Tab-separated table of C-alpha atoms and ligand atoms in Angstrom:
chain	number	residue	atom	x	y	z
A	130	UNK	CA	107.420	85.710	136.210
A	131	UNK	CA	104.502	85.793	133.783
A	132	UNK	CA	101.230	87.429	134.493
A	133	UNK	CA	98.429	84.971	135.180
A	134	UNK	CA	96.381	83.723	132.228
A	135	UNK	CA	92.714	84.627	131.722
A	136	UNK	CA	90.421	83.379	134.527
A	137	UNK	CA	87.836	80.718	133.735
A	138	UNK	CA	84.753	81.904	131.857
A	139	UNK	CA	81.692	80.858	133.911
A	140	UNK	CA	78.104	81.311	132.595
A	141	UNK	CA	77.594	84.221	135.033
A	142	UNK	CA	80.769	85.914	133.907
A	143	UNK	CA	79.930	85.350	130.225
A	144	UNK	CA	76.497	86.937	130.725
A	145	UNK	CA	78.153	89.897	132.436
A	146	UNK	CA	80.704	90.286	129.620
A	147	UNK	CA	77.849	90.319	127.087
A	148	UNK	CA	76.050	93.064	129.037
A	149	UNK	CA	79.092	95.289	129.337
A	150	UNK	CA	80.004	94.603	125.706
A	151	UNK	CA	76.754	96.343	124.735
A	152	UNK	CA	77.988	99.526	126.411
A	153	UNK	CA	81.503	99.380	124.891
A	154	UNK	CA	83.281	97.968	127.912
A	155	UNK	CA	85.363	94.807	128.427
A	156	UNK	CA	87.017	92.954	131.343
A	157	UNK	CA	90.749	93.566	131.566
A	158	UNK	CA	91.329	90.230	133.323
A	159	UNK	CA	90.403	88.361	130.120
A	160	UNK	CA	93.120	90.034	128.061
A	161	UNK	CA	95.767	91.264	130.517
A	162	UNK	CA	98.299	88.497	129.880
A	163	UNK	CA	97.919	89.034	126.108
A	164	UNK	CA	98.433	92.804	126.108
A	165	UNK	CA	101.078	93.129	128.860
A	166	UNK	CA	103.501	90.369	127.907
A	167	UNK	CA	106.590	89.364	129.900
A	168	UNK	CA	108.679	89.960	126.799
A	169	UNK	CA	108.098	91.247	123.263
A	170	UNK	CA	105.663	89.148	121.275
A	171	UNK	CA	105.452	90.104	117.628
A	172	UNK	CA	103.668	89.000	114.494
A	173	UNK	CA	106.747	90.263	112.590
A	174	UNK	CA	108.894	87.366	111.304
A	175	UNK	CA	112.476	87.136	110.031
A	176	UNK	CA	112.669	87.356	106.235
A	177	UNK	CA	115.110	88.037	103.393
A	178	UNK	CA	114.496	89.612	99.988
A	179	UNK	CA	116.991	88.789	97.219
A	180	UNK	CA	117.986	91.870	95.301
A	181	UNK	CA	118.261	90.136	91.923
A	182	UNK	CA	114.645	88.983	92.118
A	183	UNK	CA	113.407	92.325	93.449
A	184	UNK	CA	115.243	94.254	90.724
A	185	UNK	CA	113.695	92.142	87.946
A	186	UNK	CA	110.205	92.787	89.384
A	187	UNK	CA	110.895	96.509	89.795
A	188	UNK	CA	112.033	96.811	86.177
A	189	UNK	CA	108.848	95.000	85.169
A	190	UNK	CA	106.886	97.579	87.183
A	191	UNK	CA	108.845	100.212	85.249
A	192	UNK	CA	107.068	99.017	82.106
A	193	UNK	CA	103.656	99.103	83.778
A	194	UNK	CA	103.550	102.559	85.319
A	195	UNK	CA	105.590	105.768	85.166
A	196	UNK	CA	107.138	107.307	88.280
A	197	UNK	CA	104.954	110.371	87.698
A	198	UNK	CA	101.688	108.448	87.476
A	199	UNK	CA	102.600	106.298	90.480
A	200	UNK	CA	103.789	109.397	92.419
A	201	UNK	CA	106.393	106.988	93.794
A	202	UNK	CA	107.109	103.763	91.861
A	203	UNK	CA	107.824	101.545	94.810
A	204	UNK	CA	107.382	97.876	95.630
A	205	UNK	CA	106.721	97.535	99.345
A	206	UNK	CA	108.715	94.938	101.257
A	207	UNK	CA	105.915	93.431	103.315
A	208	UNK	CA	106.810	91.323	106.286
A	209	UNK	CA	105.257	87.858	105.704
A	210	UNK	CA	103.796	88.044	109.227
A	211	UNK	CA	102.177	91.416	108.540
A	212	UNK	CA	100.793	91.031	104.997
A	213	UNK	CA	98.473	93.759	103.785
A	214	UNK	CA	99.713	96.242	106.375
A	215	UNK	CA	102.505	97.899	104.344
A	216	UNK	CA	104.982	97.142	107.111
A	217	UNK	CA	108.395	95.479	107.268
A	218	UNK	CA	108.290	95.612	111.068
A	219	UNK	CA	105.426	96.509	113.373
A	220	UNK	CA	106.535	100.148	113.451
A	221	UNK	CA	108.383	100.669	110.163
A	222	UNK	CA	107.905	100.602	106.413
A	223	UNK	CA	110.344	99.578	103.692
A	224	UNK	CA	110.090	99.774	99.927
A	225	UNK	CA	112.286	99.543	96.864
A	226	UNK	CA	111.986	102.561	94.595
A	227	UNK	CA	112.848	102.682	90.894
A	228	UNK	CA	113.476	105.903	88.986
A	229	UNK	CA	114.227	105.346	85.308
A	230	UNK	CA	116.437	107.637	83.202
A	231	UNK	CA	114.606	110.886	82.427
A	232	UNK	CA	111.954	110.354	85.082
A	233	UNK	CA	110.873	112.563	87.958
A	234	UNK	CA	109.133	111.465	91.158
A	235	UNK	CA	107.103	114.626	91.839
A	236	UNK	CA	107.650	116.976	94.780
A	237	UNK	CA	105.590	116.401	97.896
A	238	UNK	CA	105.913	116.477	101.669
A	239	UNK	CA	104.496	114.533	104.596
A	240	UNK	CA	104.698	114.121	108.360
A	241	UNK	CA	106.509	110.821	107.946
A	242	UNK	CA	110.302	110.826	108.089
A	243	UNK	CA	112.035	109.012	105.229
A	244	UNK	CA	115.451	107.585	104.597
A	245	UNK	CA	116.906	106.396	101.300
A	246	UNK	CA	119.691	103.901	101.094
A	247	UNK	CA	121.036	103.649	97.549
A	248	UNK	CA	121.381	100.101	96.206
A	249	UNK	CA	121.817	100.252	92.449
A	250	UNK	CA	122.717	102.789	89.769
A	251	UNK	CA	124.371	106.162	90.141
A	252	UNK	CA	123.707	109.768	89.262
A	253	UNK	CA	120.028	110.250	90.141
A	254	UNK	CA	119.285	113.076	92.550
A	255	UNK	CA	117.067	113.791	95.485
A	256	UNK	CA	116.102	117.359	96.272
A	257	UNK	CA	115.193	118.343	99.822
A	258	UNK	CA	114.109	121.895	100.717
A	259	UNK	CA	115.657	123.427	97.592
A	260	UNK	CA	118.951	121.533	97.670
A	261	UNK	CA	119.944	118.651	95.427
A	262	UNK	CA	122.264	115.794	96.158
A	263	UNK	CA	123.471	113.276	93.612
A	264	UNK	CA	123.210	109.734	94.916
A	265	UNK	CA	125.731	106.912	94.661
A	266	UNK	CA	125.516	103.314	95.880
A	267	UNK	CA	125.751	103.182	99.676
A	268	UNK	CA	124.731	106.796	100.243
A	269	UNK	CA	122.328	107.374	103.122
A	270	UNK	CA	119.932	110.239	102.397
A	271	UNK	CA	117.310	111.615	104.769
A	272	UNK	CA	114.057	113.457	104.255
A	273	UNK	CA	113.043	115.150	107.522
A	274	UNK	CA	109.351	115.282	108.483
A	275	UNK	CA	107.387	117.866	106.448
A	276	UNK	CA	110.321	118.651	104.120
A	277	UNK	CA	109.569	119.117	100.398
A	278	UNK	CA	111.299	116.417	98.378
A	279	UNK	CA	111.453	115.112	94.816
A	280	UNK	CA	113.645	112.692	92.939
A	281	UNK	CA	114.935	112.808	89.383
A	282	UNK	CA	117.189	110.700	87.237
A	283	UNK	CA	119.292	112.473	84.599
A	284	UNK	CA	121.686	109.515	84.366
A	285	UNK	CA	121.590	106.834	81.677
A	286	UNK	CA	120.774	103.950	84.020
A	287	UNK	CA	117.883	102.909	86.253
A	288	UNK	CA	118.341	103.874	89.880
A	289	UNK	CA	117.057	101.762	92.762
A	290	UNK	CA	117.110	102.587	96.422
A	291	UNK	CA	115.639	101.330	99.666
A	292	UNK	CA	113.064	103.667	101.199
A	293	UNK	CA	112.666	103.384	104.969
A	294	UNK	CA	109.856	105.341	106.610
A	295	UNK	CA	108.122	105.550	109.966
A	296	UNK	CA	104.681	105.268	108.294
A	297	UNK	CA	103.256	102.725	110.803
A	298	UNK	CA	104.457	104.819	113.757
A	299	UNK	CA	102.840	107.969	112.386
A	300	UNK	CA	99.662	105.998	111.632
A	301	UNK	CA	99.674	104.669	115.189
A	302	UNK	CA	99.562	108.265	116.438
A	303	UNK	CA	97.001	109.267	113.753
A	304	UNK	CA	99.319	112.139	112.899
A	305	UNK	CA	99.636	111.845	109.112
A	306	UNK	CA	99.543	114.941	106.916
A	307	UNK	CA	100.663	115.094	103.293
A	308	UNK	CA	100.490	117.487	100.357
A	309	UNK	CA	101.709	117.800	96.794
A	310	UNK	CA	103.920	120.716	95.758
A	311	UNK	CA	101.887	121.402	92.624
A	312	UNK	CA	104.886	121.026	90.305
A	313	UNK	CA	107.104	118.075	89.423
A	314	UNK	CA	110.201	119.617	90.910
A	315	UNK	CA	110.691	122.249	93.575
A	316	UNK	CA	112.933	125.160	92.589
A	317	UNK	CA	116.605	124.644	93.341
A	318	UNK	CA	117.627	127.460	95.705
A	319	UNK	CA	120.824	126.093	97.238
A	320	UNK	CA	124.082	124.782	95.859
A	321	UNK	CA	124.426	120.991	95.517
A	322	UNK	CA	125.730	119.422	98.743
A	323	UNK	CA	125.791	122.764	100.575
A	324	UNK	CA	124.420	121.097	103.703
A	325	UNK	CA	127.185	118.487	103.766
A	326	UNK	CA	129.850	121.201	103.638
A	327	UNK	CA	128.031	123.406	106.128
A	328	UNK	CA	127.125	120.792	108.744
A	329	UNK	CA	129.062	117.642	107.858
A	330	UNK	CA	132.659	118.793	108.212
A	331	UNK	CA	132.991	118.698	112.031
A	332	UNK	CA	132.004	122.363	112.004
A	333	UNK	CA	128.757	124.280	112.323
A	334	UNK	CA	127.984	127.829	111.184
A	335	UNK	CA	128.814	130.053	114.162
A	336	UNK	CA	125.261	131.217	114.843
A	337	UNK	CA	123.549	127.988	113.817
A	338	UNK	CA	120.252	127.235	115.488
A	339	UNK	CA	118.545	123.943	114.914
A	340	UNK	CA	115.285	124.288	113.009
A	341	UNK	CA	113.893	120.821	113.503
A	342	UNK	CA	114.309	117.370	114.997
A	343	UNK	CA	116.327	115.914	112.100
A	344	UNK	CA	119.953	116.312	111.100
A	345	UNK	CA	120.652	119.344	108.876
A	346	UNK	CA	122.833	117.047	106.722
A	347	UNK	CA	120.748	115.139	104.242
A	348	UNK	CA	123.279	113.017	102.383
A	349	UNK	CA	125.809	110.947	104.296
A	350	UNK	CA	127.983	109.734	101.387
A	351	UNK	CA	129.137	106.136	101.446
A	352	UNK	CA	132.665	107.138	100.425
A	353	UNK	CA	133.138	108.961	103.728
A	354	UNK	CA	131.459	106.371	105.962
A	355	UNK	CA	133.308	103.514	104.275
A	356	UNK	CA	136.631	105.335	104.664
A	357	UNK	CA	136.001	105.654	108.415
A	358	UNK	CA	135.366	101.900	108.705
A	359	UNK	CA	138.440	101.164	106.600
A	360	UNK	CA	140.641	103.240	108.895
A	361	UNK	CA	139.079	101.845	112.082
A	362	UNK	CA	139.447	98.207	111.054
A	363	UNK	CA	143.250	98.543	111.245
A	364	UNK	CA	142.861	98.765	115.006
A	365	UNK	CA	141.311	95.261	115.010
A	366	UNK	CA	139.155	96.179	117.982
A	367	UNK	CA	136.045	94.145	117.272
A	368	UNK	CA	132.860	94.239	119.329
A	369	UNK	CA	131.803	90.599	119.848
A	370	UNK	CA	128.159	91.402	118.979
A	371	UNK	CA	128.670	93.918	116.179
A	372	UNK	CA	132.160	93.700	114.674
A	373	UNK	CA	132.667	97.354	113.940
A	374	UNK	CA	129.423	99.304	114.083
A	375	UNK	CA	128.850	103.042	113.715
A	376	UNK	CA	125.647	105.013	114.026
A	377	UNK	CA	124.766	107.960	111.805
A	378	UNK	CA	124.357	111.112	113.884
A	379	UNK	CA	122.821	114.548	113.885
A	380	UNK	CA	125.965	116.704	114.278
A	381	UNK	CA	124.002	119.300	116.239
A	382	UNK	CA	123.333	117.129	119.283
A	383	UNK	CA	125.037	113.771	118.675
A	384	UNK	CA	121.651	112.027	118.575
A	385	UNK	CA	120.411	109.872	115.724
A	386	UNK	CA	120.081	111.582	112.340
A	387	UNK	CA	116.284	111.324	112.383
A	388	UNK	CA	113.765	111.742	115.209
A	389	UNK	CA	112.153	108.303	114.990
A	390	UNK	CA	114.590	106.077	113.117
A	391	UNK	CA	118.147	105.071	113.953
A	392	UNK	CA	120.613	104.112	111.214
A	393	UNK	CA	123.867	102.207	111.362
A	394	UNK	CA	126.748	101.036	109.188
A	395	UNK	CA	128.828	98.061	110.282
A	396	UNK	CA	131.822	96.118	109.039
A	397	UNK	CA	132.402	92.438	109.689
A	398	UNK	CA	135.857	91.129	108.808
A	399	UNK	CA	136.135	87.950	106.740
A	400	UNK	CA	135.419	84.897	108.865
A	401	UNK	CA	133.951	86.896	111.787
A	402	UNK	CA	130.958	85.411	113.617
A	403	UNK	CA	129.071	87.702	115.973
A	404	UNK	CA	127.936	86.659	119.433
A	405	UNK	CA	124.152	86.316	119.760
A	406	UNK	CA	122.543	89.727	120.244
A	407	UNK	CA	118.987	90.920	120.584
A	408	UNK	CA	117.286	94.227	121.193
A	409	UNK	CA	113.742	95.578	121.248
A	410	UNK	CA	114.153	97.447	117.965
A	411	UNK	CA	113.228	95.203	115.070
A	412	UNK	CA	115.879	95.941	112.452
A	413	UNK	CA	116.068	96.104	108.660
A	414	UNK	CA	119.477	95.249	107.180
A	415	UNK	CA	120.743	96.085	103.682
A	416	UNK	CA	123.982	94.412	102.621
A	417	UNK	CA	126.369	96.748	100.821
A	418	UNK	CA	129.439	94.558	100.358
A	419	UNK	CA	130.376	90.942	100.967
A	420	UNK	CA	128.657	87.641	101.510
A	421	UNK	CA	127.670	85.731	104.584
A	422	UNK	CA	124.779	84.347	106.541
A	423	UNK	CA	122.693	85.481	109.478
A	424	UNK	CA	120.644	83.536	111.968
A	425	UNK	CA	117.605	85.570	112.947
A	426	UNK	CA	115.464	84.152	115.739
A	427	UNK	CA	116.762	80.657	114.910
A	428	UNK	CA	116.272	80.897	111.122
A	429	UNK	CA	119.313	81.044	108.837
A	430	UNK	CA	119.537	83.226	105.728
A	431	UNK	CA	122.452	83.458	103.283
A	432	UNK	CA	123.067	86.925	101.843
A	433	UNK	CA	125.091	88.854	99.300
A	434	UNK	CA	125.364	92.451	98.104
A	435	UNK	CA	122.099	94.470	98.035
A	436	UNK	CA	120.004	91.746	99.684
A	437	UNK	CA	117.676	92.996	102.402
A	438	UNK	CA	116.632	91.160	105.538
A	439	UNK	CA	114.647	91.898	108.661
A	440	UNK	CA	114.961	90.714	112.263
A	441	UNK	CA	111.952	91.095	114.599
A	442	UNK	CA	112.139	92.704	118.027
A	443	UNK	CA	113.963	90.558	120.588
A	444	UNK	CA	114.942	87.896	118.028
A	445	UNK	CA	118.513	86.755	118.570
A	446	UNK	CA	120.797	87.819	115.722
A	447	UNK	CA	124.044	86.119	114.710
A	448	UNK	CA	125.955	87.316	111.637
A	449	UNK	CA	128.715	85.330	109.943
A	450	UNK	CA	130.824	86.990	107.258
A	451	UNK	CA	132.241	84.651	104.611
A	452	UNK	CA	133.900	87.684	103.030
A	453	UNK	CA	134.543	91.101	104.546
A	454	UNK	CA	131.057	92.573	104.721
A	455	UNK	CA	129.535	96.011	105.139
A	456	UNK	CA	125.905	96.198	106.231
A	457	UNK	CA	123.579	99.182	106.605
A	458	UNK	CA	120.664	98.902	109.022
A	459	UNK	CA	117.774	100.936	110.386
A	460	UNK	CA	115.292	100.546	113.212
A	461	UNK	CA	112.965	102.526	115.477
A	462	UNK	CA	115.619	102.725	118.228
A	463	UNK	CA	115.608	106.551	118.097
A	464	UNK	CA	111.921	106.580	119.071
A	465	UNK	CA	112.204	103.750	121.607
A	466	UNK	CA	115.087	105.406	123.441
A	467	UNK	CA	113.219	108.719	123.694
A	468	UNK	CA	110.269	106.840	125.175
A	469	UNK	CA	112.404	104.852	127.620
A	470	UNK	CA	111.459	101.531	126.002
A	471	UNK	CA	114.656	100.324	124.377
A	472	UNK	CA	116.466	97.281	125.789
A	473	UNK	CA	119.262	95.068	124.545
A	474	UNK	CA	120.611	91.663	125.536
A	475	UNK	CA	124.239	91.036	124.643
A	476	UNK	CA	124.113	87.402	125.790
A	477	UNK	CA	127.447	86.520	127.337
A	478	UNK	CA	129.401	88.955	125.178
B	1285	LIG	FE1	107.851	111.146	100.081
């Protein structure tokens, strides 16, 4: 049952509201039904960005400003319902970052947690806390909160990836800190991919103690994740809502890889249509392989490789794969579950 709407505004009440307004007070009964809603009510709308168009604009930006001058040469994917707020959902940010051959995106750190999902190119690197990883299409790379990070491209081709950050969440808490390293690149102090070997091989160093809320692995290579899906699909054990869907984990505790954001990789076999599904975590999807269409809150969008689309909180999602498809996604589910807010509705599935 809904809460009651705002009571009638009589002249006496209006005069009273004006008086209390002058002392920075307001009547709850005028706004209660608006701020405590029976179900999620969001300004965020479903939307899709075509990669081909985005790439052309990014390359144009590459001629306008260097990665160094920009600090990060990124075009923000702004939700059409949230223009001017640098948000793809109410709580999350998304951007497409371009690093051209020979460029460096200088070292810095911030309270915000970041993920990269590689869309185009190969061979650029990200360095996190003294360790480099070389990025390939489909790799999922994390930057934990307050970790030094820089990006460089020693390959011969432009490199484009999706940046996902919890910027709006951190802004909501007024908890943003950031600083520059003072040099383009931090010194490399660890062997490339040391963390993947050390923490990503179903083993942990015997006396390992967790030093922070994020996974100690910072590159989850696509080759490994894709191989897992390939093996699992032989079982033909499809979830009606998700096909085959895995979540990226922190191997230390089995939780999500990052403290605020959850990330997933799913496979939909050719011809599969998911049952309607909705959850309170508005979700950003990046197509890796295949073509299909998704209905998001009643609106249909066709997609292909590298396209990006967003579904608002509690909007019903139906995916249909015309070809076998692999889709990466991220949301604020990690934060919502810690706060006891997350809900899902699997329909009749
Ligand atoms: Fe950053």
